[in-house]
Short mmCIF file of C-alpha atoms and ligand atoms in Angstrom, two decimals:
data_model
loop_
_atom_site.label_atom_id
_atom_site.label_comp_id
_atom_site.label_asym_id
_atom_site.label_seq_id
_atom_site.Cartn_x
_atom_site.Cartn_y
_atom_site.Cartn_z
CA MET R 1 -11.82 -13.00 -76.01
CA PHE R 2 -12.45 -9.68 -77.67
CA GLU R 3 -10.67 -6.37 -77.75
CA VAL R 4 -12.64 -3.14 -78.04
CA VAL R 5 -11.39 -0.51 -80.51
CA ILE R 6 -12.61 3.08 -80.22
CA GLY R 7 -11.87 6.27 -82.18
CA LEU R 8 -13.55 9.59 -81.43
CA GLU R 9 -14.59 12.59 -83.47
CA VAL R 10 -15.23 15.66 -81.34
CA HIS R 11 -16.91 18.75 -82.79
CA VAL R 12 -15.87 21.82 -80.85
CA GLN R 13 -17.82 24.98 -81.53
CA LEU R 14 -15.39 27.89 -81.45
CA ASN R 15 -16.38 30.93 -79.40
CA THR R 16 -15.81 33.53 -82.09
CA ASP R 17 -18.00 36.66 -82.20
CA THR R 18 -18.96 36.10 -85.81
CA LYS R 19 -19.49 33.12 -88.08
CA LEU R 20 -16.85 31.28 -90.09
CA PHE R 21 -17.41 32.92 -93.48
CA CYS R 22 -19.62 35.97 -92.81
CA SER R 23 -20.08 38.67 -90.18
CA CYS R 24 -23.31 37.32 -88.67
CA PRO R 25 -23.19 36.95 -84.86
CA THR R 26 -22.76 33.45 -83.49
CA SER R 27 -25.45 33.71 -80.79
CA PHE R 28 -28.02 31.21 -81.98
CA ASN R 29 -30.47 31.33 -79.09
CA ASP R 30 -32.05 34.42 -80.64
CA ARG R 31 -35.31 34.51 -82.58
CA PRO R 32 -35.02 31.92 -85.41
CA ASN R 33 -33.23 33.04 -88.57
CA VAL R 34 -32.37 36.58 -87.48
CA ASN R 35 -28.63 35.96 -87.50
CA THR R 36 -28.36 35.20 -91.19
CA CYS R 37 -27.16 36.90 -94.35
CA PRO R 38 -26.84 36.02 -98.06
CA THR R 39 -23.61 34.09 -97.37
CA CYS R 40 -24.86 31.78 -94.61
CA LEU R 41 -28.22 31.45 -96.36
CA ALA R 42 -26.23 30.33 -99.45
CA LEU R 43 -27.93 32.77 -101.78
CA PRO R 44 -26.46 32.67 -105.28
CA GLY R 45 -23.50 34.97 -105.78
CA ALA R 46 -22.66 35.51 -102.09
CA LEU R 47 -19.03 34.64 -101.37
CA PRO R 48 -17.43 33.35 -98.17
CA VAL R 49 -14.56 35.23 -96.47
CA LEU R 50 -12.57 33.38 -93.80
CA ASN R 51 -12.79 34.63 -90.20
CA LYS R 52 -9.16 34.99 -89.11
CA SER R 53 -9.79 34.28 -85.45
CA VAL R 54 -10.66 30.69 -86.37
CA LEU R 55 -7.06 30.21 -87.52
CA GLU R 56 -5.80 31.80 -84.29
CA LYS R 57 -7.78 29.36 -82.16
CA SER R 58 -6.58 26.48 -84.35
CA VAL R 59 -2.97 27.45 -83.61
CA MET R 60 -3.79 27.35 -79.89
CA LEU R 61 -5.35 23.91 -80.07
CA GLY R 62 -2.58 22.54 -82.30
CA THR R 63 0.04 23.78 -79.84
CA ALA R 64 -1.82 22.32 -76.85
CA ILE R 65 -1.94 18.83 -78.37
CA GLY R 66 1.65 18.93 -79.63
CA ALA R 67 0.54 18.77 -83.26
CA THR R 68 1.83 20.05 -86.56
CA VAL R 69 0.11 23.32 -87.41
CA ASN R 70 -0.08 23.58 -91.18
CA ARG R 71 0.83 27.18 -92.01
CA THR R 72 -1.09 26.77 -95.24
CA SER R 73 -4.29 24.73 -95.30
CA PHE R 74 -7.14 24.39 -97.78
CA PHE R 75 -10.91 24.09 -97.79
CA ASP R 76 -12.94 21.39 -99.50
CA ARG R 77 -16.56 20.99 -100.39
CA LYS R 78 -18.49 18.02 -99.03
CA SER R 79 -21.79 17.52 -100.80
CA TYR R 80 -24.89 16.41 -99.03
CA PHE R 81 -28.48 17.51 -99.02
CA TYR R 82 -30.15 18.27 -95.73
CA PRO R 83 -32.84 20.88 -94.94
CA ASP R 84 -30.62 22.59 -92.35
CA SER R 85 -27.85 23.15 -94.90
CA PRO R 86 -29.15 25.50 -97.61
CA SER R 87 -26.07 25.24 -99.83
CA ALA R 88 -26.40 21.43 -100.03
CA TYR R 89 -22.71 21.19 -99.22
CA GLN R 90 -20.52 21.75 -96.20
CA ILE R 91 -17.23 23.60 -96.34
CA THR R 92 -14.63 21.53 -94.50
CA GLN R 93 -10.96 20.53 -94.78
CA LEU R 94 -10.35 17.03 -96.14
CA TYR R 95 -7.00 16.97 -97.89
CA THR R 96 -4.90 19.47 -95.90
CA PRO R 97 -6.38 20.23 -92.47
CA VAL R 98 -5.09 23.07 -90.32
CA VAL R 99 -3.82 20.71 -87.57
CA GLU R 100 -2.34 17.20 -87.93
CA HIS R 101 -0.53 14.53 -85.91
CA GLY R 102 -1.20 15.51 -82.33
CA LYS R 103 -1.48 13.54 -79.13
CA LEU R 104 -3.14 13.63 -75.79
CA GLU R 105 -2.21 11.89 -72.57
CA ILE R 106 -4.88 10.29 -70.41
CA ASP R 107 -4.38 9.47 -66.73
CA PHE R 108 -5.78 6.39 -65.07
CA GLU R 109 -6.84 6.35 -61.44
CA ASP R 110 -3.89 4.13 -60.49
CA GLY R 111 -1.49 6.83 -61.75
CA SER R 112 -0.56 5.16 -65.04
CA LYS R 113 -0.81 7.06 -68.31
CA LYS R 114 -1.52 6.35 -71.95
CA THR R 115 -1.00 8.44 -75.06
CA ILE R 116 -3.84 8.70 -77.57
CA ARG R 117 -2.80 9.86 -81.03
CA ILE R 118 -4.84 12.55 -82.72
CA ASN R 119 -5.03 12.21 -86.48
CA ARG R 120 -6.15 15.75 -87.27
CA ALA R 121 -8.22 18.78 -86.39
CA HIS R 122 -9.94 20.53 -89.23
CA ILE R 123 -12.08 23.63 -89.62
CA GLU R 124 -15.64 23.27 -90.85
CA ALA R 125 -18.94 25.12 -90.91
CA ASP R 126 -21.80 23.96 -88.73
CA ALA R 127 -25.30 23.35 -90.09
CA GLY R 128 -28.50 25.00 -88.88
CA LYS R 129 -31.11 23.23 -86.78
CA ASN R 130 -34.24 21.34 -87.76
CA ILE R 131 -37.03 21.82 -85.25
CA HIS R 132 -39.75 19.18 -85.26
CA GLU R 133 -43.09 20.23 -83.79
CA GLY R 134 -45.63 17.47 -84.23
CA ALA R 135 -46.37 17.11 -87.93
CA VAL R 136 -44.52 20.33 -88.76
CA SER R 137 -40.78 20.67 -89.25
CA LYS R 138 -39.10 24.06 -89.18
CA VAL R 139 -35.58 25.20 -89.98
CA ASP R 140 -33.57 27.70 -87.95
CA LEU R 141 -30.38 28.84 -89.70
CA ASN R 142 -28.95 30.96 -86.88
CA ARG R 143 -26.32 28.27 -86.29
CA ALA R 144 -25.57 27.72 -89.98
CA GLY R 145 -21.98 28.74 -90.71
CA THR R 146 -20.82 28.74 -87.09
CA PRO R 147 -17.15 27.64 -86.91
CA LEU R 148 -16.29 24.15 -85.69
CA LEU R 149 -13.01 22.40 -85.11
CA GLU R 150 -13.47 18.69 -85.64
CA ILE R 151 -10.84 16.79 -83.68
CA VAL R 152 -10.35 13.22 -84.91
CA SER R 153 -8.48 10.66 -82.84
CA GLU R 154 -6.75 7.52 -84.07
CA PRO R 155 -8.55 4.31 -83.06
CA ASP R 156 -6.31 4.06 -79.98
CA MET R 157 -8.79 3.62 -77.16
CA ARG R 158 -9.51 0.13 -75.83
CA SER R 159 -12.39 0.66 -73.39
CA ALA R 160 -15.29 2.95 -72.56
CA GLU R 161 -13.25 4.17 -69.60
CA GLU R 162 -10.38 5.27 -71.86
CA ALA R 163 -12.79 7.04 -74.19
CA VAL R 164 -14.32 9.00 -71.32
CA LEU R 165 -10.89 9.95 -69.95
CA TYR R 166 -9.91 11.18 -73.42
CA VAL R 167 -13.07 13.25 -73.85
CA LYS R 168 -12.76 14.75 -70.36
CA LYS R 169 -9.14 15.69 -70.97
CA LEU R 170 -9.91 17.26 -74.34
CA HIS R 171 -12.87 19.13 -72.85
CA SER R 172 -10.67 20.46 -70.08
CA ILE R 173 -7.96 21.62 -72.53
CA VAL R 174 -10.46 23.42 -74.74
CA ARG R 175 -11.87 25.25 -71.71
CA TYR R 176 -8.38 26.19 -70.46
CA LEU R 177 -7.55 27.59 -73.89
CA ASP R 178 -10.90 29.40 -73.84
CA ILE R 179 -11.52 28.63 -77.51
CA SER R 180 -15.04 27.24 -76.87
CA ASN R 181 -17.59 27.32 -74.09
CA ALA R 182 -17.68 23.54 -74.65
CA ASN R 183 -21.17 23.18 -73.21
CA MET R 184 -22.18 19.60 -73.97
CA GLN R 185 -25.90 20.03 -73.29
CA GLU R 186 -26.11 23.00 -75.65
CA GLY R 187 -24.17 21.15 -78.36
CA SER R 188 -21.00 23.23 -78.29
CA PHE R 189 -18.94 20.07 -77.69
CA ARG R 190 -20.37 17.08 -79.57
CA VAL R 191 -18.89 13.63 -79.50
CA ASP R 192 -19.25 10.93 -82.16
CA VAL R 193 -18.00 7.53 -81.04
CA ASN R 194 -16.66 4.91 -83.48
CA VAL R 195 -16.70 1.41 -82.04
CA SER R 196 -15.56 -1.97 -83.28
CA ILE R 197 -14.46 -5.24 -81.72
CA ARG R 198 -11.85 -7.81 -82.76
CA PRO R 199 -10.49 -11.07 -81.44
CA LYS R 200 -7.66 -10.35 -78.99
CA GLY R 201 -4.30 -10.43 -80.74
CA ASP R 202 -5.75 -9.57 -84.15
CA GLU R 203 -4.13 -6.44 -85.61
CA LYS R 204 -6.64 -5.73 -88.30
CA LEU R 205 -9.48 -3.26 -87.82
CA TYR R 206 -12.99 -4.66 -88.05
CA THR R 207 -16.19 -2.91 -89.07
CA ARG R 208 -16.81 0.30 -87.17
CA VAL R 209 -20.18 1.60 -86.10
CA GLU R 210 -20.53 5.32 -85.47
CA ILE R 211 -22.74 6.56 -82.63
CA LYS R 212 -23.57 10.21 -83.00
CA ASN R 213 -24.20 13.20 -80.76
CA ILE R 214 -23.90 11.87 -77.25
CA ASN R 215 -24.24 14.78 -74.89
CA SER R 216 -22.72 13.75 -71.57
CA PHE R 217 -19.67 11.89 -70.27
CA ARG R 218 -21.91 9.33 -68.62
CA PHE R 219 -23.80 8.62 -71.84
CA ILE R 220 -20.52 8.11 -73.74
CA GLN R 221 -19.63 5.36 -71.30
CA LYS R 222 -23.09 3.81 -71.51
CA ALA R 223 -23.42 4.02 -75.30
CA ILE R 224 -20.08 2.27 -75.82
CA GLU R 225 -20.85 -0.50 -73.34
CA ILE R 226 -24.20 -1.18 -74.98
CA GLU R 227 -22.80 -1.12 -78.52
CA VAL R 228 -19.89 -3.41 -77.62
CA GLU R 229 -22.35 -5.86 -76.11
CA ARG R 230 -24.44 -5.83 -79.30
CA GLN R 231 -21.41 -6.55 -81.48
CA ILE R 232 -20.06 -9.32 -79.24
CA GLU R 233 -23.46 -10.98 -79.11
CA ALA R 234 -23.74 -10.89 -82.90
CA TRP R 235 -20.28 -12.49 -83.16
CA GLU R 236 -21.09 -15.21 -80.66
CA ASP R 237 -24.42 -15.92 -82.34
CA GLY R 238 -22.63 -16.28 -85.68
CA VAL R 239 -24.46 -13.35 -87.30
CA TYR R 240 -21.68 -10.72 -87.09
CA ASP R 241 -21.37 -10.34 -90.88
CA GLU R 242 -25.10 -9.83 -91.35
CA GLU R 243 -25.82 -7.59 -88.39
CA ILE R 244 -22.72 -5.46 -87.99
CA TYR R 245 -22.03 -3.16 -90.91
CA GLN R 246 -20.70 0.36 -91.24
CA GLU R 247 -23.54 2.63 -90.25
CA THR R 248 -24.50 5.56 -88.07
CA ARG R 249 -26.47 4.74 -84.95
CA LEU R 250 -28.19 6.85 -82.36
CA PHE R 251 -27.95 6.33 -78.60
CA ASP R 252 -31.37 6.33 -76.96
CA GLN R 253 -30.80 7.12 -73.30
CA ASN R 254 -34.35 6.23 -72.28
CA LYS R 255 -34.43 2.83 -73.90
CA GLN R 256 -30.73 2.22 -73.19
CA GLU R 257 -30.03 1.00 -76.71
CA THR R 258 -28.31 2.11 -79.90
CA ARG R 259 -30.52 2.28 -82.94
CA SER R 260 -29.81 2.53 -86.65
CA MET R 261 -30.05 6.09 -87.99
CA ARG R 262 -28.70 5.74 -91.49
CA GLY R 263 -26.22 3.72 -93.49
CA LYS R 264 -22.80 5.31 -93.41
CA GLU R 265 -21.89 7.07 -96.64
CA GLU R 266 -18.54 6.27 -98.16
CA ALA R 267 -16.26 9.23 -98.85
CA ALA R 268 -17.07 8.88 -102.56
CA ASP R 269 -20.73 9.67 -101.88
CA TYR R 270 -19.75 13.13 -100.65
CA ARG R 271 -18.09 14.06 -103.94
CA TYR R 272 -15.38 16.02 -102.14
CA PHE R 273 -13.53 18.60 -104.22
CA PRO R 274 -11.42 21.69 -103.45
CA GLU R 275 -13.63 24.64 -102.50
CA PRO R 276 -13.40 27.06 -105.43
CA ASP R 277 -14.79 30.12 -103.61
CA LEU R 278 -12.07 30.37 -100.95
CA LEU R 279 -8.37 31.19 -100.95
CA LYS R 280 -5.91 29.02 -99.08
CA ALA R 281 -5.83 29.65 -95.32
CA VAL R 282 -2.46 31.09 -94.33
CA ILE R 283 -1.07 31.39 -90.81
CA ASP R 284 1.72 33.96 -90.96
CA ASP R 285 4.71 34.11 -88.59
CA GLU R 286 3.20 36.81 -86.44
CA MET R 287 -0.06 34.93 -85.91
CA PHE R 288 1.79 31.71 -85.20
CA GLU R 289 4.13 33.29 -82.66
CA THR R 290 1.33 35.12 -80.87
CA TYR R 291 -1.12 32.24 -80.61
CA SER R 292 1.34 29.45 -79.90
CA GLN R 293 1.90 31.19 -76.54
CA ILE R 294 -0.84 29.33 -74.77
CA PRO R 295 -2.01 29.59 -71.15
CA GLU R 296 -1.08 27.00 -68.54
CA LEU R 297 -2.80 23.68 -69.34
CA PRO R 298 -4.50 21.38 -66.80
CA ASP R 299 -1.56 18.97 -66.48
CA GLU R 300 0.93 21.79 -66.01
CA LYS R 301 -1.28 23.43 -63.41
CA LYS R 302 -1.62 20.10 -61.63
CA GLU R 303 2.12 19.59 -61.48
CA ARG R 304 2.65 23.15 -60.27
CA LEU R 305 0.12 22.73 -57.44
CA VAL R 306 1.86 19.53 -56.36
CA SER R 307 5.33 21.06 -56.34
CA GLU R 308 4.40 24.52 -55.05
CA TYR R 309 2.00 23.54 -52.27
CA GLY R 310 2.89 19.91 -51.67
CA MET R 311 -0.62 18.91 -52.63
CA ARG R 312 -1.55 15.29 -53.11
CA GLU R 313 -1.54 14.33 -56.81
CA TYR R 314 -5.17 13.23 -56.50
CA ASP R 315 -6.35 16.51 -54.94
CA ALA R 316 -4.48 18.50 -57.56
CA ALA R 317 -6.14 16.47 -60.32
CA VAL R 318 -9.61 17.12 -58.86
CA ILE R 319 -8.92 20.84 -58.55
CA THR R 320 -7.47 21.29 -62.04
CA ALA R 321 -9.84 19.11 -64.09
CA GLU R 322 -12.22 22.01 -64.59
CA LEU R 323 -11.03 25.52 -65.24
CA GLU R 324 -13.70 27.13 -63.05
CA THR R 325 -12.69 24.99 -60.08
CA ALA R 326 -9.01 25.78 -60.61
CA HIS R 327 -9.69 29.52 -60.76
CA PHE R 328 -11.89 29.37 -57.67
CA PHE R 329 -9.19 27.46 -55.79
CA GLU R 330 -6.44 29.89 -56.74
CA ALA R 331 -8.59 32.85 -55.70
CA MET R 332 -9.10 31.16 -52.31
CA LEU R 333 -5.34 30.68 -51.91
CA ALA R 334 -4.88 34.39 -52.56
CA GLU R 335 -6.38 34.92 -49.07
CA GLY R 336 -3.20 33.37 -47.69
CA ILE R 337 -4.65 30.07 -46.51
CA ASN R 338 -3.32 26.54 -46.36
CA ALA R 339 -3.80 24.59 -49.61
CA LYS R 340 -5.04 21.42 -47.90
CA ASN R 341 -7.72 23.37 -46.02
CA ALA R 342 -8.68 25.13 -49.25
CA VAL R 343 -9.19 21.75 -50.99
CA THR R 344 -11.46 20.47 -48.21
CA TRP R 345 -13.55 23.59 -47.91
CA LEU R 346 -13.96 23.83 -51.66
CA THR R 347 -14.53 20.20 -52.68
CA VAL R 348 -16.32 18.92 -49.57
CA GLU R 349 -18.01 21.80 -47.78
CA LEU R 350 -18.89 24.20 -50.59
CA GLN R 351 -19.54 21.68 -53.37
CA GLY R 352 -21.58 19.58 -50.94
CA ARG R 353 -23.83 22.58 -50.42
CA LEU R 354 -24.37 23.38 -54.12
CA LYS R 355 -27.81 22.06 -54.93
CA GLY R 356 -30.35 22.20 -57.70
CA GLY R 357 -28.12 22.85 -60.70
CA MET R 358 -26.01 25.39 -58.85
CA THR R 359 -22.39 25.35 -59.99
CA ILE R 360 -19.24 26.86 -58.69
CA THR R 361 -19.73 29.83 -61.01
CA SER R 362 -23.23 30.53 -59.73
CA SER R 363 -22.38 29.78 -56.10
CA PRO R 364 -23.72 32.44 -53.71
CA VAL R 365 -20.44 32.20 -51.79
CA ASP R 366 -17.53 33.37 -53.92
CA ALA R 367 -13.88 32.33 -53.68
CA LYS R 368 -12.73 35.35 -51.70
CA THR R 369 -15.49 34.84 -49.13
CA LEU R 370 -14.76 31.12 -48.74
CA GLY R 371 -11.04 31.89 -48.49
CA THR R 372 -11.74 34.41 -45.72
CA LEU R 373 -13.86 31.88 -43.87
CA VAL R 374 -11.00 29.35 -43.90
CA LYS R 375 -8.66 32.12 -42.77
CA ARG R 376 -10.90 32.68 -39.72
CA ILE R 377 -10.48 29.03 -38.77
CA GLU R 378 -6.74 29.22 -39.24
CA ASP R 379 -6.40 32.38 -37.11
CA LYS R 380 -8.63 30.75 -34.46
CA THR R 381 -11.43 33.31 -34.68
CA ILE R 382 -13.89 30.42 -35.08
CA SER R 383 -13.77 26.65 -34.77
CA GLY R 384 -14.12 24.38 -37.81
CA LYS R 385 -17.53 23.33 -36.54
CA ALA R 386 -18.68 26.93 -36.22
CA ALA R 387 -17.36 27.64 -39.72
CA LYS R 388 -19.80 25.08 -41.13
CA GLU R 389 -22.63 27.01 -39.52
CA VAL R 390 -21.28 30.27 -40.92
CA LEU R 391 -21.12 28.70 -44.39
CA ASP R 392 -24.71 27.47 -44.10
CA TYR R 393 -25.70 31.02 -43.22
CA LEU R 394 -23.69 32.54 -46.09
CA MET R 395 -25.32 30.17 -48.59
CA GLU R 396 -28.69 31.63 -47.64
CA ASN R 397 -27.92 35.22 -46.64
CA GLU R 398 -26.03 38.05 -48.18
CA SER R 399 -23.25 38.88 -45.73
CA ASP R 400 -19.51 39.07 -45.32
CA VAL R 401 -17.74 36.46 -43.22
CA ASP R 402 -16.99 38.62 -40.18
CA GLY R 403 -20.50 40.05 -40.19
CA ALA R 404 -21.95 36.53 -40.23
CA ILE R 405 -19.67 35.38 -37.39
CA ASP R 406 -20.81 38.33 -35.24
CA LYS R 407 -24.42 37.88 -36.09
CA LEU R 408 -24.35 34.16 -35.22
CA GLY R 409 -22.28 34.83 -32.09
CA LEU R 410 -19.75 32.18 -33.04
CA LYS R 411 -16.55 34.00 -32.30
CA GLN R 412 -14.24 31.60 -30.55
CA MET R 413 -13.55 32.39 -26.90
CA ASN R 414 -9.82 33.00 -26.85
CA ASP R 415 -10.07 34.94 -23.59
CA THR R 416 -8.66 32.43 -21.08
CA GLY R 417 -9.95 34.43 -18.13
CA ALA R 418 -13.58 34.02 -19.20
CA LEU R 419 -13.01 30.36 -19.98
CA GLU R 420 -11.38 29.75 -16.62
CA LYS R 421 -14.44 31.20 -14.92
CA ILE R 422 -16.74 28.83 -16.80
CA ILE R 423 -14.61 25.83 -15.91
CA ASP R 424 -14.42 26.78 -12.23
CA GLU R 425 -18.20 27.00 -12.10
CA ILE R 426 -18.62 23.59 -13.71
CA ILE R 427 -16.15 22.01 -11.31
CA ALA R 428 -17.91 23.56 -8.34
CA ALA R 429 -21.34 22.40 -9.51
CA ASN R 430 -20.19 18.80 -10.10
CA ALA R 431 -18.11 18.01 -7.05
CA ASP R 432 -19.26 14.36 -7.06
CA LYS R 433 -18.10 13.78 -10.64
CA VAL R 434 -14.78 15.48 -9.88
CA GLU R 435 -14.28 12.98 -7.05
CA GLU R 436 -15.07 10.03 -9.33
CA TYR R 437 -12.74 11.32 -12.05
CA ARG R 438 -9.90 11.75 -9.60
CA GLY R 439 -10.69 8.29 -8.30
CA GLY R 440 -9.84 6.84 -11.73
CA LYS R 441 -12.98 7.17 -13.84
CA ASP R 442 -11.13 8.69 -16.83
CA LYS R 443 -14.11 8.61 -19.15
CA LEU R 444 -15.67 11.46 -17.19
CA PHE R 445 -13.19 13.83 -18.83
CA GLY R 446 -15.47 13.93 -21.87
CA PHE R 447 -18.33 15.00 -19.64
CA PHE R 448 -16.39 18.07 -18.46
CA VAL R 449 -15.37 18.97 -22.02
CA GLY R 450 -19.00 18.69 -23.13
CA GLN R 451 -20.24 20.87 -20.25
CA THR R 452 -17.64 23.52 -20.97
CA MET R 453 -18.39 23.63 -24.69
CA LYS R 454 -22.07 23.85 -23.92
CA ALA R 455 -21.64 26.66 -21.41
CA SER R 456 -19.52 28.59 -23.92
CA LYS R 457 -22.14 27.98 -26.61
CA GLY R 458 -19.54 26.14 -28.65
CA THR R 459 -17.23 29.10 -28.92
CA ALA R 460 -14.46 27.85 -26.64
CA ASN R 461 -11.30 26.67 -28.36
CA PRO R 462 -11.41 22.88 -27.81
CA GLN R 463 -7.68 22.62 -27.44
CA THR R 464 -7.56 25.30 -24.74
CA VAL R 465 -10.50 23.65 -22.97
CA ASN R 466 -8.62 20.36 -22.90
CA GLU R 467 -5.46 21.87 -21.55
CA MET R 468 -7.24 23.90 -18.92
CA LEU R 469 -9.41 21.01 -17.73
CA LYS R 470 -6.38 18.70 -17.47
CA ALA R 471 -4.63 21.25 -15.29
CA LYS R 472 -7.64 21.92 -13.06
CA LEU R 473 -8.79 18.35 -12.57
CA GLY R 474 -5.27 17.12 -11.90
P1 LIG F 501 -15.82 9.77 -91.08
O1 LIG F 501 -15.82 11.24 -91.27
O2 LIG F 501 -16.25 8.99 -92.25
O3 LIG F 501 -16.54 9.37 -89.83
P2 LIG F 501 -13.18 10.04 -90.09
O4 LIG F 501 -11.91 9.60 -90.71
O5 LIG F 501 -13.48 11.47 -89.92
O6 LIG F 501 -14.33 9.32 -90.90
O7 LIG F 501 -13.30 9.40 -88.65
C1 LIG F 501 -13.12 8.08 -88.46
C2 LIG F 501 -13.02 7.84 -86.96
O8 LIG F 501 -13.24 6.48 -86.72
C3 LIG F 501 -11.64 8.15 -86.40
O9 LIG F 501 -11.74 8.67 -85.11
C4 LIG F 501 -11.00 6.77 -86.37
O10 LIG F 501 -10.03 6.67 -85.34
C5 LIG F 501 -12.16 5.87 -86.07
N1 LIG F 501 -12.03 4.51 -86.59
C6 LIG F 501 -11.62 4.13 -87.82
N2 LIG F 501 -11.68 2.79 -87.95
C7 LIG F 501 -12.15 2.30 -86.78
C8 LIG F 501 -12.45 0.99 -86.29
N3 LIG F 501 -12.31 -0.09 -87.04
N4 LIG F 501 -12.92 0.91 -85.04
C9 LIG F 501 -13.09 1.98 -84.26
N5 LIG F 501 -12.83 3.22 -84.68
C10 LIG F 501 -12.36 3.40 -85.92
MG1 LIG F 502 -16.80 11.91 -89.27
ZN1 LIG F 503 -24.25 35.18 -92.35
#
């Protein structure tokens, strides 16, 4: 029997206005190479100057993961030649990173928890992008020098499931802190997975294989499962030593396989040495005090929702996992509605209607509108069924809730006089059925309810209808 061992390196692109060591803007979807200068083009003589806001965001992350924030950290030079890195080295932090010894708690579906240790988070500069067009390769350096925080876990995860929970939790924290837009498709949150196997009970670490740049939670799961299978098969076939060696592999989502990309360099190949062009990075007391005051994190928000509104732990976890959802939910509650109703109308009714790449942020129905709609159910202006129709209408048409209710004629009939008249007419028109009902055919009650609802065009309050019919039919 084998045990799976996984450690993750996550590259988080920080949402600073300017690059790590120069004042070029960090928007890299512009025309290629416009956001560059002598520093990020690595022209001789240009010197780097550290962007202070990168340290501020590092303090926030370090605080959120309960880590040691090194008030003095240093930069190192990592040599490698690649067309998208004009200096032929990367500035990073090897020996004294800005953040060390953190941890993160993951939650399993059954309610149990596990702590994953985080070895370090260090600051480094991103590379540019190589663009391959047929036989021609081009280089765009707009991204060169963009600040990254690389967050490196200990090899503490034991399954693909644990790895995904860890990545989701880290993603959520980074979004709550608002230190990165963390968009996985656009490469602002890139995950490298290190995977090895070992016989159960063995304490030693076996050869790790690194799988790079996997851009969705689902692919992380898949890539690990496939790689684990490859390693186990090699072991069972007696070719583990030949086939499994330290290397970097690529996950191919179409072919559903991992494929060798390059042999993994040893640290010595990078010829690390202290970066001579930069001063030490110092976090002074004022910066530390200001930025260690971090906003409410997902777990804290979850616990607050449970204790404040008596929400189910599971609902609270769904609502708080993503910052946008949590904000939407809280804005709905501001309309003074019941939390349980808010959960249903947000996670079932609204999210069920978001189609074709639409997200909660681009939803045509905003939180205040949805909150008002729920309020109209709670104050009995409309029935829950009618509210679904109103929501359908609001998804397609620009309107406020009350305007839509009027327009669709769905206002609930709370006028008992009018309802009584309808019921009297139905009883008069169905004398035979009334006889049968009174003679013991109880099922016919549903018939009368149906007729009444129909005659009121669905606007009668079902509970009032029931009560009134019971009284009239005896
Ligand atoms: P490198 O930069 O060379 O990839 P790092 O130290 O930055 O090295 O990252 C190593 C990552 O690999 C860490 O997340 C660590 O937990 C993980 N790791 C180390 N050894 C193993 C192993 N045997 N199996 C799985 N993961 C491992
Ligand atoms: Mg690495
Ligand atoms: Zn620049």
